[in-house]
Amino acid sequence: MNSPLWDNIFKNKKSKNALEFETIKDANIFNGLKNKELKFVQTMVYLRTYKKDEYIFKKNNPGNGMYIILKGEVQIIDENKKDQKQNLLATLKDGEFFGELSLLDESPRSASALCSDDTEALGFFRSDLLDITNRKPLIGSKIVLNVARILGERLRITNKNLYEIQQKNK
Amino acid sequence: MMTKNQKFIVKLLSYLAGIFVLFFLITKLTSLILIIVLSILLFTMLDPSVDKLERYNIPRGLSTAIVILLVFLFIGIGVSSLTPIIQDAGATILEKVKTNDPNNNNIENIILSFDKNIPFYDLSENMPEILDKINPILKNVTNKLAKTALNIGKSIINFAANLFVIIFITFFFLKDERKLKKGLIKLIPNKHFELSLNLMYKIQKQLASYLKGQFLAATSVGVLSTFGLFILNTFFDANIPYFVLIGILAGLANLIPYIGPAVGIVFAITPVVFMGSENMLFIIVLIIITFSLVQMVDNVLVSPIVVGKSVDMHPLAVFIVLIIGGSLLGIVGMLFAVPTAGIIKVTISEVITNASKYRV
């Protein structure tokens, strides 16, 4: 069927799928995964659409997983309910991800994620990581190793910053 | 622009309309809802097996087909090996009932065998009067038993017809689990998305462990009962017929809390009574002791380990649920009433716990 309407519909779906795949492929957390494995991961993530000024999650909500920004902009903010102050911690754009610590435990979110523009994000959750580990242990172990690597890197930076602060205060 | 009160009224009316539609659908589509609930139960039980096969790099579709085929094989072997035994047992009992007329001495034998076991009392002197009183009662009981058996048979045939539909639906639940979950999650608004996902995961996990526990407990009761009856036959010359069938039925009956264990004893005692052996009372006492021991082992050792307290329900709640299940689907309904109530209970408790965490 060579109808421009159908072509357009399928082209849109195809390009969205391709964008999802590329975004997953580029995320550090899925480093080292083969194309076939990445396609399996693609079946495990949830595409969500958010309006500008909509919260993806709020501070102190139980952490269930991470989000990769497909399109849009997300602000990570530390909100203080007592004095109603908002402290901007980071602004994240296409391809960047946040909330990956929640893949490991259900501790409350340390900050809120607020969309500063219309945003599309891929959600990847702890329950799905456990499901992958159960069904495809090799893929699961690669992802867990990547999470550990990212957290290790952050710990190293934190230690370095702490050391510098301690040296300054001496 | 609507005022706050108007908005509240509109919201209230839409909720009421929603409840009304839901109630209407439940009453109209009871059998469809039950089929879907049973498919979910079966899916929850089989999903870990499909996952395990997928671990060996077998595609999901093929893993599902293998597990479903094994289920068919299991049902086929079960039905083909149990049918002749059930037919034989039914025919024997029917034969005993048919020959139970005043001219026949079958009931007389049963009463005499009781008499031998009861000291200081002689029943044989008043035998004609006793038989006159017992026979109409027995006829009434036999008629009722036949009707009940017919109803059980009908509900089993209905269930067998629905079983194919249930397995068909379960196949697609298993094969397209991700697609279905993603489709369902897509409908949920962003505000409740994480909560719903978390709930689905926790409910599925709790339900899987509950069903696995129930299955293991029923298997252990079945095996122990069969073994117990085998020992009675071997060491006490009890001659209990169809002890393997009785063991299996006792295991299945154990799925119905409180009533199940008693039903198991009735299954074992019935053929002994109909056989009317000399030391019948002694054998009945032995059967009661055996089943009590099996229940003790189940309650003290097996159930606490394999079932746990996850779907612990108040006895009154269990009885109400059993009555509802029984009135909807007969014996089969009673069998599945508690697991279904389990789903509802786990769902409600998880919603309450998690909603407070998410401050919904």
Short mmCIF file of C-alpha atoms in Angstrom, two decimals:
data_model
loop_
_atom_site.label_atom_id
_atom_site.label_comp_id
_atom_site.label_asym_id
_atom_site.label_seq_id
_atom_site.Cartn_x
_atom_site.Cartn_y
_atom_site.Cartn_z
CA MET A 1 0.00 0.00 0.00
CA ASN A 2 1.69 3.15 -1.24
CA SER A 3 -0.39 5.78 0.51
CA PRO A 4 1.39 8.88 1.79
CA LEU A 5 -0.77 8.74 4.96
CA TRP A 6 0.26 5.18 5.86
CA ASP A 7 3.87 5.89 4.89
CA ASN A 8 3.88 8.85 7.21
CA ILE A 9 2.35 6.93 10.14
CA PHE A 10 4.81 4.05 9.88
CA LYS A 11 7.73 6.39 9.21
CA ASN A 12 6.92 8.26 12.45
CA LYS A 13 6.70 5.03 14.43
CA LYS A 14 9.92 3.76 12.87
CA SER A 15 11.80 6.95 13.56
CA LYS A 16 10.54 6.98 17.18
CA ASN A 17 11.68 3.39 17.63
CA ALA A 18 15.03 4.23 16.09
CA LEU A 19 15.39 7.27 18.37
CA GLU A 20 14.54 5.13 21.42
CA PHE A 21 17.11 2.55 20.35
CA GLU A 22 19.84 5.15 19.74
CA THR A 23 19.14 6.85 23.09
CA ILE A 24 19.40 3.52 24.93
CA LYS A 25 22.56 2.67 23.01
CA ASP A 26 24.20 5.96 23.95
CA ALA A 27 23.35 5.76 27.66
CA ASN A 28 26.41 4.78 29.77
CA ILE A 29 24.30 2.42 31.79
CA PHE A 30 23.87 0.13 28.77
CA ASN A 31 27.53 0.23 27.67
CA GLY A 32 28.92 -3.01 26.28
CA LEU A 33 25.52 -4.43 25.30
CA LYS A 34 25.21 -5.92 21.81
CA ASN A 35 22.49 -4.66 19.44
CA LYS A 36 20.35 -7.75 20.09
CA GLU A 37 20.69 -7.21 23.86
CA LEU A 38 19.86 -3.50 23.47
CA LYS A 39 16.73 -4.44 21.55
CA PHE A 40 15.73 -6.68 24.46
CA VAL A 41 16.31 -3.77 26.87
CA GLN A 42 14.13 -1.60 24.59
CA THR A 43 11.22 -3.97 25.26
CA MET A 44 11.71 -3.38 29.00
CA VAL A 45 11.61 0.44 29.10
CA TYR A 46 8.54 2.68 29.26
CA LEU A 47 8.13 5.76 27.09
CA ARG A 48 6.48 8.59 29.03
CA THR A 49 5.44 12.03 27.85
CA TYR A 50 5.47 15.01 30.23
CA LYS A 51 4.21 18.56 29.83
CA LYS A 52 6.28 21.61 30.76
CA ASP A 53 6.28 22.19 34.57
CA GLU A 54 5.15 18.62 35.24
CA TYR A 55 7.01 16.61 37.88
CA ILE A 56 8.55 13.28 36.86
CA PHE A 57 9.05 12.47 40.53
CA LYS A 58 9.11 14.41 43.76
CA LYS A 59 11.68 14.52 46.53
CA ASN A 60 11.16 11.83 49.21
CA ASN A 61 9.00 9.60 46.95
CA PRO A 62 10.21 5.99 47.03
CA GLY A 63 12.84 5.54 44.32
CA ASN A 64 11.91 2.89 41.77
CA GLY A 65 14.19 3.51 38.85
CA MET A 66 15.88 5.83 36.40
CA TYR A 67 14.86 7.96 33.43
CA ILE A 68 16.69 8.68 30.17
CA ILE A 69 15.65 11.90 28.42
CA LEU A 70 14.64 11.20 24.85
CA LYS A 71 13.62 14.77 24.03
CA GLY A 72 13.21 17.85 26.22
CA GLU A 73 14.72 19.28 29.37
CA VAL A 74 14.55 18.24 33.01
CA GLN A 75 15.64 20.19 36.07
CA ILE A 76 16.84 18.34 39.15
CA ILE A 77 15.87 20.49 42.11
CA ASP A 78 16.22 20.26 45.85
CA GLU A 79 13.00 21.54 47.34
CA ASN A 80 12.68 22.68 50.90
CA LYS A 81 9.05 22.52 51.95
CA LYS A 82 9.59 24.57 55.11
CA ASP A 83 10.85 27.75 53.45
CA GLN A 84 9.43 26.90 49.97
CA LYS A 85 12.91 27.34 48.46
CA GLN A 86 14.03 25.53 45.31
CA ASN A 87 17.71 24.86 44.76
CA LEU A 88 18.57 23.95 41.15
CA LEU A 89 21.11 21.10 41.18
CA ALA A 90 21.33 20.29 37.46
CA THR A 91 19.66 20.79 34.11
CA LEU A 92 19.59 17.69 31.94
CA LYS A 93 18.95 17.44 28.20
CA ASP A 94 18.47 14.83 25.44
CA GLY A 95 20.31 11.56 26.07
CA GLU A 96 21.16 12.33 29.71
CA PHE A 97 19.83 10.18 32.52
CA PHE A 98 18.99 10.53 36.21
CA GLY A 99 17.77 8.48 39.19
CA GLU A 100 20.01 5.46 38.47
CA LEU A 101 20.76 4.95 42.21
CA SER A 102 17.14 3.82 42.58
CA LEU A 103 17.91 0.80 40.44
CA LEU A 104 19.66 -0.63 43.49
CA ASP A 105 17.36 0.23 46.40
CA GLU A 106 14.02 1.81 47.30
CA SER A 107 15.45 4.66 49.41
CA PRO A 108 13.54 7.96 48.97
CA ARG A 109 14.44 10.29 46.10
CA SER A 110 16.98 12.89 47.25
CA ALA A 111 15.67 15.55 44.84
CA SER A 112 12.74 16.30 42.55
CA ALA A 113 12.76 16.04 38.75
CA LEU A 114 10.77 18.81 37.08
CA CYS A 115 10.30 19.20 33.32
CA SER A 116 11.32 22.68 32.20
CA ASP A 117 10.08 21.91 28.68
CA ASP A 118 7.73 19.37 27.05
CA THR A 119 9.67 16.15 27.59
CA GLU A 120 9.74 12.54 26.47
CA ALA A 121 11.64 10.17 28.74
CA LEU A 122 12.32 6.46 28.91
CA GLY A 123 11.74 4.94 32.35
CA PHE A 124 13.78 1.92 33.39
CA PHE A 125 12.90 0.44 36.76
CA ARG A 126 14.33 -1.83 39.43
CA SER A 127 11.58 -4.41 38.90
CA ASP A 128 12.54 -4.57 35.21
CA LEU A 129 16.25 -4.86 36.03
CA LEU A 130 15.39 -7.78 38.36
CA ASP A 131 13.25 -9.27 35.59
CA ILE A 132 16.16 -8.97 33.12
CA THR A 133 18.56 -10.52 35.67
CA ASN A 134 16.12 -13.39 36.03
CA ARG A 135 15.44 -13.95 32.33
CA LYS A 136 18.77 -12.92 30.76
CA PRO A 137 21.40 -13.01 33.53
CA LEU A 138 24.24 -11.98 31.17
CA ILE A 139 22.49 -8.74 30.17
CA GLY A 140 21.47 -8.11 33.79
CA SER A 141 25.04 -8.50 35.07
CA LYS A 142 26.37 -6.12 32.37
CA ILE A 143 23.86 -3.43 33.42
CA VAL A 144 24.53 -3.91 37.15
CA LEU A 145 28.28 -3.66 36.46
CA ASN A 146 27.71 -0.40 34.57
CA VAL A 147 25.62 1.01 37.45
CA ALA A 148 28.42 0.03 39.87
CA ARG A 149 31.00 1.70 37.59
CA ILE A 150 28.99 4.96 37.42
CA LEU A 151 28.44 5.00 41.19
CA GLY A 152 32.15 4.24 41.77
CA GLU A 153 33.10 7.17 39.55
CA ARG A 154 30.77 9.47 41.49
CA LEU A 155 32.17 8.23 44.81
CA ARG A 156 35.70 8.98 43.56
CA ILE A 157 34.66 12.54 42.61
CA THR A 158 32.90 13.01 45.96
CA ASN A 159 35.98 11.76 47.83
CA LYS A 160 38.18 14.13 45.82
CA ASN A 161 35.88 17.08 46.59
CA LEU A 162 35.76 16.14 50.26
CA TYR A 163 39.54 15.89 50.36
CA GLU A 164 39.87 19.32 48.75
CA ILE A 165 37.43 20.87 51.25
CA GLN A 166 39.32 19.25 54.14
CA GLN A 167 42.63 20.59 52.78
CA LYS A 168 41.12 24.09 52.47
CA ASN A 169 39.86 24.00 56.06
CA LYS A 170 43.22 22.91 57.48
CA MET B 1 -16.05 28.18 34.73
CA MET B 2 -17.20 25.67 37.36
CA THR B 3 -17.11 26.51 41.04
CA LYS B 4 -15.36 24.22 43.56
CA ASN B 5 -18.69 22.74 44.67
CA GLN B 6 -19.80 22.10 41.09
CA LYS B 7 -16.48 20.39 40.37
CA PHE B 8 -16.94 18.23 43.47
CA ILE B 9 -20.48 17.25 42.40
CA VAL B 10 -19.31 16.40 38.87
CA LYS B 11 -16.46 14.31 40.33
CA LEU B 12 -18.82 12.55 42.74
CA LEU B 13 -21.36 11.82 40.00
CA SER B 14 -18.68 10.46 37.67
CA TYR B 15 -17.38 8.21 40.48
CA LEU B 16 -20.91 6.95 41.17
CA ALA B 17 -21.47 6.35 37.45
CA GLY B 18 -18.15 4.50 37.31
CA ILE B 19 -19.12 2.28 40.27
CA PHE B 20 -22.53 1.62 38.68
CA VAL B 21 -20.95 0.64 35.33
CA LEU B 22 -18.41 -1.56 37.13
CA PHE B 23 -21.15 -3.27 39.14
CA PHE B 24 -23.22 -3.78 35.98
CA LEU B 25 -20.23 -5.25 34.13
CA ILE B 26 -19.36 -7.55 37.06
CA THR B 27 -22.89 -8.93 37.26
CA LYS B 28 -23.21 -9.32 33.48
CA LEU B 29 -19.74 -10.66 32.80
CA THR B 30 -19.15 -12.83 35.88
CA SER B 31 -17.96 -15.86 33.92
CA LEU B 32 -15.64 -13.76 31.73
CA ILE B 33 -14.18 -12.05 34.80
CA LEU B 34 -13.68 -15.44 36.49
CA ILE B 35 -11.96 -16.81 33.37
CA ILE B 36 -9.61 -13.80 33.33
CA VAL B 37 -8.91 -14.12 37.09
CA LEU B 38 -8.12 -17.83 36.69
CA SER B 39 -5.92 -17.05 33.68
CA ILE B 40 -4.02 -14.51 35.79
CA LEU B 41 -3.59 -17.14 38.52
CA LEU B 42 -2.29 -19.68 36.01
CA PHE B 43 -0.06 -17.05 34.38
CA THR B 44 1.41 -16.17 37.79
CA MET B 45 2.13 -19.84 38.45
CA LEU B 46 3.71 -20.55 35.06
CA ASP B 47 5.62 -17.30 34.49
CA PRO B 48 8.69 -18.35 36.55
CA SER B 49 8.98 -21.56 34.47
CA VAL B 50 8.86 -19.60 31.19
CA ASP B 51 11.47 -17.17 32.60
CA LYS B 52 13.68 -20.11 33.53
CA LEU B 53 13.54 -21.53 30.00
CA GLU B 54 14.29 -18.08 28.56
CA ARG B 55 17.51 -18.12 30.59
CA TYR B 56 18.78 -20.88 28.28
CA ASN B 57 18.37 -18.50 25.32
CA ILE B 58 15.12 -20.15 24.21
CA PRO B 59 12.89 -17.42 22.68
CA ARG B 60 9.92 -16.32 24.81
CA GLY B 61 7.34 -17.66 22.35
CA LEU B 62 8.93 -21.10 22.24
CA SER B 63 9.43 -21.18 26.04
CA THR B 64 5.72 -20.38 26.47
CA ALA B 65 4.72 -23.08 23.96
CA ILE B 66 6.88 -25.67 25.79
CA VAL B 67 5.39 -24.81 29.21
CA ILE B 68 1.80 -24.81 27.89
CA LEU B 69 2.40 -28.16 26.17
CA LEU B 70 3.75 -29.56 29.46
CA VAL B 71 0.60 -28.30 31.21
CA PHE B 72 -1.56 -30.09 28.61
CA LEU B 73 0.56 -33.22 29.02
CA PHE B 74 0.22 -33.05 32.81
CA ILE B 75 -3.56 -32.60 32.58
CA GLY B 76 -3.80 -35.36 29.95
CA ILE B 77 -1.82 -37.87 32.00
CA GLY B 78 -3.75 -36.92 35.14
CA VAL B 79 -7.16 -37.27 33.48
CA SER B 80 -6.32 -40.49 31.59
CA SER B 81 -4.85 -42.20 34.65
CA LEU B 82 -7.47 -41.00 37.13
CA THR B 83 -10.60 -41.49 34.99
CA PRO B 84 -10.58 -45.34 35.12
CA ILE B 85 -9.94 -45.26 38.88
CA ILE B 86 -12.78 -42.75 39.45
CA GLN B 87 -15.11 -44.73 37.17
CA ASP B 88 -14.23 -47.94 38.98
CA ALA B 89 -14.71 -46.35 42.41
CA GLY B 90 -18.01 -44.78 41.32
CA ALA B 91 -19.26 -48.08 39.89
CA THR B 92 -18.32 -49.98 43.08
CA ILE B 93 -20.04 -47.44 45.35
CA LEU B 94 -23.11 -47.34 43.07
CA GLU B 95 -23.25 -51.14 43.16
CA LYS B 96 -23.18 -51.08 46.97
CA VAL B 97 -25.91 -48.42 47.04
CA LYS B 98 -28.09 -50.27 44.52
CA THR B 99 -27.98 -53.49 46.52
CA ASN B 100 -29.01 -51.56 49.60
CA ASP B 101 -32.66 -52.71 49.85
CA PRO B 102 -34.42 -54.22 52.88
CA ASN B 103 -33.93 -57.72 51.45
CA ASN B 104 -30.22 -57.18 51.13
CA ASN B 105 -27.99 -57.67 54.11
CA ASN B 106 -25.35 -55.12 53.17
CA ILE B 107 -26.47 -52.41 55.66
CA GLU B 108 -27.08 -55.15 58.21
CA ASN B 109 -23.43 -56.18 57.80
CA ILE B 110 -22.26 -52.62 58.31
CA ILE B 111 -24.38 -52.27 61.48
CA LEU B 112 -23.19 -55.63 62.76
CA SER B 113 -19.58 -54.66 62.16
CA PHE B 114 -20.21 -51.48 64.24
CA ASP B 115 -21.91 -53.65 66.87
CA LYS B 116 -18.86 -55.89 67.21
CA ASN B 117 -16.78 -52.84 68.07
CA ILE B 118 -19.19 -51.44 70.65
CA PRO B 119 -19.07 -53.30 73.97
CA PHE B 120 -22.03 -53.68 76.41
CA TYR B 121 -24.64 -53.11 73.71
CA ASP B 122 -26.31 -55.57 71.37
CA LEU B 123 -27.74 -54.08 68.18
CA SER B 124 -28.57 -57.40 66.49
CA GLU B 125 -31.72 -57.89 68.64
CA ASN B 126 -33.42 -54.77 67.25
CA MET B 127 -32.11 -55.21 63.70
CA PRO B 128 -35.48 -55.09 61.82
CA GLU B 129 -36.54 -51.86 63.58
CA ILE B 130 -33.14 -50.29 62.98
CA LEU B 131 -33.22 -51.25 59.32
CA ASP B 132 -36.76 -49.82 58.98
CA LYS B 133 -35.55 -46.50 60.37
CA ILE B 134 -32.22 -46.40 58.52
CA ASN B 135 -33.36 -47.39 55.03
CA PRO B 136 -35.53 -44.30 54.24
CA ILE B 137 -32.83 -42.03 55.65
CA LEU B 138 -30.19 -43.81 53.58
CA LYS B 139 -32.36 -43.58 50.46
CA ASN B 140 -32.74 -39.85 51.02
CA VAL B 141 -28.99 -39.43 51.63
CA THR B 142 -28.21 -41.53 48.54
CA ASN B 143 -30.49 -39.39 46.39
CA LYS B 144 -28.90 -36.22 47.71
CA LEU B 145 -25.43 -37.71 47.18
CA ALA B 146 -26.32 -38.62 43.60
CA LYS B 147 -27.60 -35.08 42.98
CA THR B 148 -24.45 -33.57 44.49
CA ALA B 149 -22.28 -35.91 42.41
CA LEU B 150 -24.22 -34.86 39.31
CA ASN B 151 -23.69 -31.18 40.18
CA ILE B 152 -19.98 -31.78 40.80
CA GLY B 153 -19.81 -33.64 37.49
CA LYS B 154 -21.57 -30.74 35.71
CA SER B 155 -19.28 -28.13 37.22
CA ILE B 156 -16.23 -30.26 36.32
CA ILE B 157 -17.42 -30.54 32.69
CA ASN B 158 -18.07 -26.77 32.61
CA PHE B 159 -14.65 -26.17 34.11
CA ALA B 160 -13.00 -28.48 31.56
CA ALA B 161 -14.64 -26.49 28.74
CA ASN B 162 -13.49 -23.23 30.27
CA LEU B 163 -10.04 -24.68 30.94
CA PHE B 164 -9.18 -24.54 27.24
CA VAL B 165 -10.17 -20.87 27.10
CA ILE B 166 -8.17 -20.21 30.28
CA ILE B 167 -5.06 -21.93 28.88
CA PHE B 168 -5.48 -20.07 25.56
CA ILE B 169 -5.61 -16.71 27.36
CA THR B 170 -2.73 -17.72 29.65
CA PHE B 171 -0.61 -18.55 26.58
CA PHE B 172 -0.92 -14.96 25.35
CA PHE B 173 -0.44 -13.54 28.86
CA LEU B 174 2.84 -15.46 29.07
CA LYS B 175 4.05 -14.81 25.52
CA ASP B 176 3.17 -11.12 25.32
CA GLU B 177 3.67 -10.30 29.01
CA ARG B 178 5.81 -7.22 28.28
CA LYS B 179 3.58 -5.86 25.52
CA LEU B 180 0.48 -6.23 27.70
CA LYS B 181 2.20 -4.66 30.71
CA LYS B 182 3.48 -1.75 28.62
CA GLY B 183 0.03 -1.26 27.06
CA LEU B 184 -1.59 -1.23 30.50
CA ILE B 185 1.00 1.12 31.99
CA LYS B 186 0.56 3.51 29.04
CA LEU B 187 -3.02 4.14 30.19
CA ILE B 188 -1.93 5.22 33.66
CA PRO B 189 -1.40 8.97 34.21
CA ASN B 190 2.15 10.14 34.98
CA LYS B 191 1.22 10.99 38.58
CA HIS B 192 0.41 7.37 39.41
CA PHE B 193 2.82 5.69 36.97
CA GLU B 194 5.64 4.73 39.37
CA LEU B 195 3.20 3.70 42.10
CA SER B 196 1.28 1.44 39.69
CA LEU B 197 4.43 -0.16 38.34
CA ASN B 198 5.70 -0.83 41.85
CA LEU B 199 2.30 -2.24 42.85
CA MET B 200 2.13 -4.57 39.85
CA TYR B 201 5.59 -5.93 40.64
CA LYS B 202 4.91 -6.46 44.36
CA ILE B 203 1.48 -8.03 43.82
CA GLN B 204 2.81 -10.43 41.19
CA LYS B 205 5.71 -11.42 43.45
CA GLN B 206 3.50 -11.97 46.51
CA LEU B 207 0.91 -13.87 44.52
CA ALA B 208 3.52 -16.10 42.88
CA SER B 209 5.00 -17.07 46.24
CA TYR B 210 1.51 -17.66 47.69
CA LEU B 211 0.41 -19.89 44.80
CA LYS B 212 3.72 -21.77 44.80
CA GLY B 213 3.29 -22.32 48.54
CA GLN B 214 -0.29 -23.54 48.15
CA PHE B 215 0.76 -25.91 45.38
CA LEU B 216 3.65 -27.32 47.46
CA ALA B 217 1.45 -27.65 50.56
CA ALA B 218 -1.28 -29.46 48.56
CA THR B 219 1.34 -31.77 47.01
CA SER B 220 2.84 -32.57 50.40
CA VAL B 221 -0.61 -33.29 51.91
CA GLY B 222 -1.43 -35.48 48.89
CA VAL B 223 1.83 -37.45 49.12
CA LEU B 224 1.67 -37.79 52.92
CA SER B 225 -1.98 -38.91 52.86
CA THR B 226 -1.25 -41.51 50.17
CA PHE B 227 1.77 -42.71 52.14
CA GLY B 228 -0.25 -42.82 55.39
CA LEU B 229 -3.06 -44.85 53.78
CA PHE B 230 -0.48 -47.14 52.18
CA ILE B 231 1.01 -47.80 55.65
CA LEU B 232 -2.48 -48.53 57.05
CA ASN B 233 -3.05 -51.00 54.21
CA THR B 234 0.36 -52.66 54.61
CA PHE B 235 0.77 -52.86 58.38
CA PHE B 236 -2.81 -52.80 59.68
CA ASP B 237 -4.58 -54.77 56.91
CA ALA B 238 -6.95 -51.84 56.47
CA ASN B 239 -7.69 -52.70 52.81
CA ILE B 240 -8.61 -49.09 51.99
CA PRO B 241 -9.38 -49.09 48.27
CA TYR B 242 -8.22 -46.36 45.83
CA PHE B 243 -5.78 -44.94 48.38
CA VAL B 244 -3.78 -43.07 45.69
CA LEU B 245 -6.96 -41.38 44.40
CA ILE B 246 -8.00 -40.55 47.98
CA GLY B 247 -4.55 -39.05 48.61
CA ILE B 248 -4.77 -36.86 45.48
CA LEU B 249 -8.30 -35.73 46.39
CA ALA B 250 -7.19 -34.97 49.97
CA GLY B 251 -4.30 -32.88 48.57
CA LEU B 252 -6.68 -30.95 46.28
CA ALA B 253 -9.23 -30.51 49.07
CA ASN B 254 -6.48 -29.05 51.24
CA LEU B 255 -6.56 -25.97 48.97
CA ILE B 256 -9.88 -25.13 50.66
CA PRO B 257 -8.92 -23.95 54.16
CA TYR B 258 -10.66 -25.34 57.24
CA ILE B 259 -13.13 -27.45 55.23
CA GLY B 260 -10.52 -29.20 53.07
CA PRO B 261 -8.91 -31.44 55.73
CA ALA B 262 -12.34 -32.70 56.88
CA VAL B 263 -13.30 -33.40 53.25
CA GLY B 264 -10.10 -35.46 52.92
CA ILE B 265 -11.15 -37.64 55.87
CA VAL B 266 -14.64 -38.11 54.36
CA PHE B 267 -13.04 -39.20 51.06
CA ALA B 268 -11.05 -41.87 52.92
CA ILE B 269 -13.84 -43.06 55.23
CA THR B 270 -16.60 -43.35 52.57
CA PRO B 271 -15.21 -46.42 50.70
CA VAL B 272 -14.36 -48.12 54.04
CA VAL B 273 -17.97 -47.72 55.20
CA PHE B 274 -19.33 -49.01 51.89
CA MET B 275 -17.01 -52.02 52.00
CA GLY B 276 -18.38 -52.79 55.46
CA SER B 277 -15.36 -54.74 56.73
CA GLU B 278 -15.35 -56.38 60.14
CA ASN B 279 -12.96 -54.02 61.95
CA MET B 280 -14.46 -50.93 60.29
CA LEU B 281 -14.54 -48.75 63.41
CA PHE B 282 -10.88 -49.48 64.12
CA ILE B 283 -9.94 -48.57 60.52
CA ILE B 284 -11.95 -45.33 60.71
CA VAL B 285 -10.14 -44.36 63.91
CA LEU B 286 -6.81 -45.16 62.20
CA ILE B 287 -7.79 -43.01 59.18
CA ILE B 288 -8.73 -40.08 61.43
CA ILE B 289 -5.40 -40.43 63.31
CA THR B 290 -3.47 -40.62 59.99
CA PHE B 291 -5.15 -37.53 58.53
CA SER B 292 -4.71 -35.64 61.80
CA LEU B 293 -0.98 -36.47 61.72
CA VAL B 294 -0.79 -35.33 58.08
CA GLN B 295 -2.50 -32.05 59.03
CA MET B 296 -0.14 -31.63 61.99
CA VAL B 297 2.91 -32.10 59.75
CA ASP B 298 1.39 -29.69 57.21
CA ASN B 299 0.50 -27.02 59.79
CA VAL B 300 3.69 -27.25 61.84
CA LEU B 301 6.35 -28.01 59.22
CA VAL B 302 5.23 -27.51 55.62
CA SER B 303 2.80 -24.55 55.49
CA PRO B 304 4.80 -22.12 57.67
CA ILE B 305 7.79 -22.62 55.36
CA VAL B 306 6.20 -22.77 51.92
CA VAL B 307 3.01 -20.72 52.31
CA GLY B 308 4.04 -18.13 54.89
CA LYS B 309 1.77 -15.49 56.28
CA SER B 310 1.53 -13.29 53.19
CA VAL B 311 -2.16 -13.88 52.50
CA ASP B 312 -3.22 -14.79 56.01
CA MET B 313 -6.97 -14.27 56.29
CA HIS B 314 -9.39 -14.29 59.19
CA PRO B 315 -11.37 -17.58 59.36
CA LEU B 316 -14.66 -15.65 59.01
CA ALA B 317 -13.36 -13.93 55.85
CA VAL B 318 -12.32 -17.34 54.49
CA PHE B 319 -15.83 -18.75 55.10
CA ILE B 320 -17.54 -15.77 53.43
CA VAL B 321 -15.16 -16.03 50.46
CA LEU B 322 -15.81 -19.79 50.22
CA ILE B 323 -19.58 -19.25 50.23
CA ILE B 324 -19.27 -16.64 47.46
CA GLY B 325 -16.97 -18.93 45.42
CA GLY B 326 -19.28 -21.89 45.96
CA SER B 327 -22.40 -19.99 44.93
CA LEU B 328 -20.71 -18.66 41.77
CA LEU B 329 -18.88 -21.75 40.51
CA GLY B 330 -19.66 -24.66 42.85
CA ILE B 331 -16.77 -26.85 44.05
CA VAL B 332 -14.37 -25.33 41.49
CA GLY B 333 -15.32 -21.86 42.74
CA MET B 334 -14.54 -22.90 46.31
CA LEU B 335 -11.17 -24.22 45.18
CA PHE B 336 -10.19 -20.89 43.63
CA ALA B 337 -12.03 -18.58 46.03
CA VAL B 338 -9.19 -18.17 48.53
CA PRO B 339 -6.40 -17.47 45.97
CA THR B 340 -8.70 -14.95 44.26
CA ALA B 341 -9.45 -13.29 47.59
CA GLY B 342 -5.67 -13.43 48.14
CA ILE B 343 -5.13 -11.28 45.02
CA ILE B 344 -7.68 -8.75 46.24
CA LYS B 345 -6.24 -8.68 49.77
CA VAL B 346 -2.63 -8.28 48.61
CA THR B 347 -3.71 -5.57 46.13
CA ILE B 348 -5.59 -3.57 48.77
CA SER B 349 -2.81 -3.86 51.40
CA GLU B 350 -0.12 -2.90 48.85
CA VAL B 351 -2.21 0.06 47.61
CA ILE B 352 -2.68 1.32 51.18
CA THR B 353 1.02 0.86 52.10
CA ASN B 354 2.39 2.39 48.89
CA ALA B 355 -0.17 5.17 48.53
CA SER B 356 0.92 6.59 51.88
CA LYS B 357 4.58 6.42 50.76
CA TYR B 358 3.79 8.27 47.52
CA ARG B 359 1.42 10.62 49.35
CA VAL B 360 -1.34 9.99 46.85
#
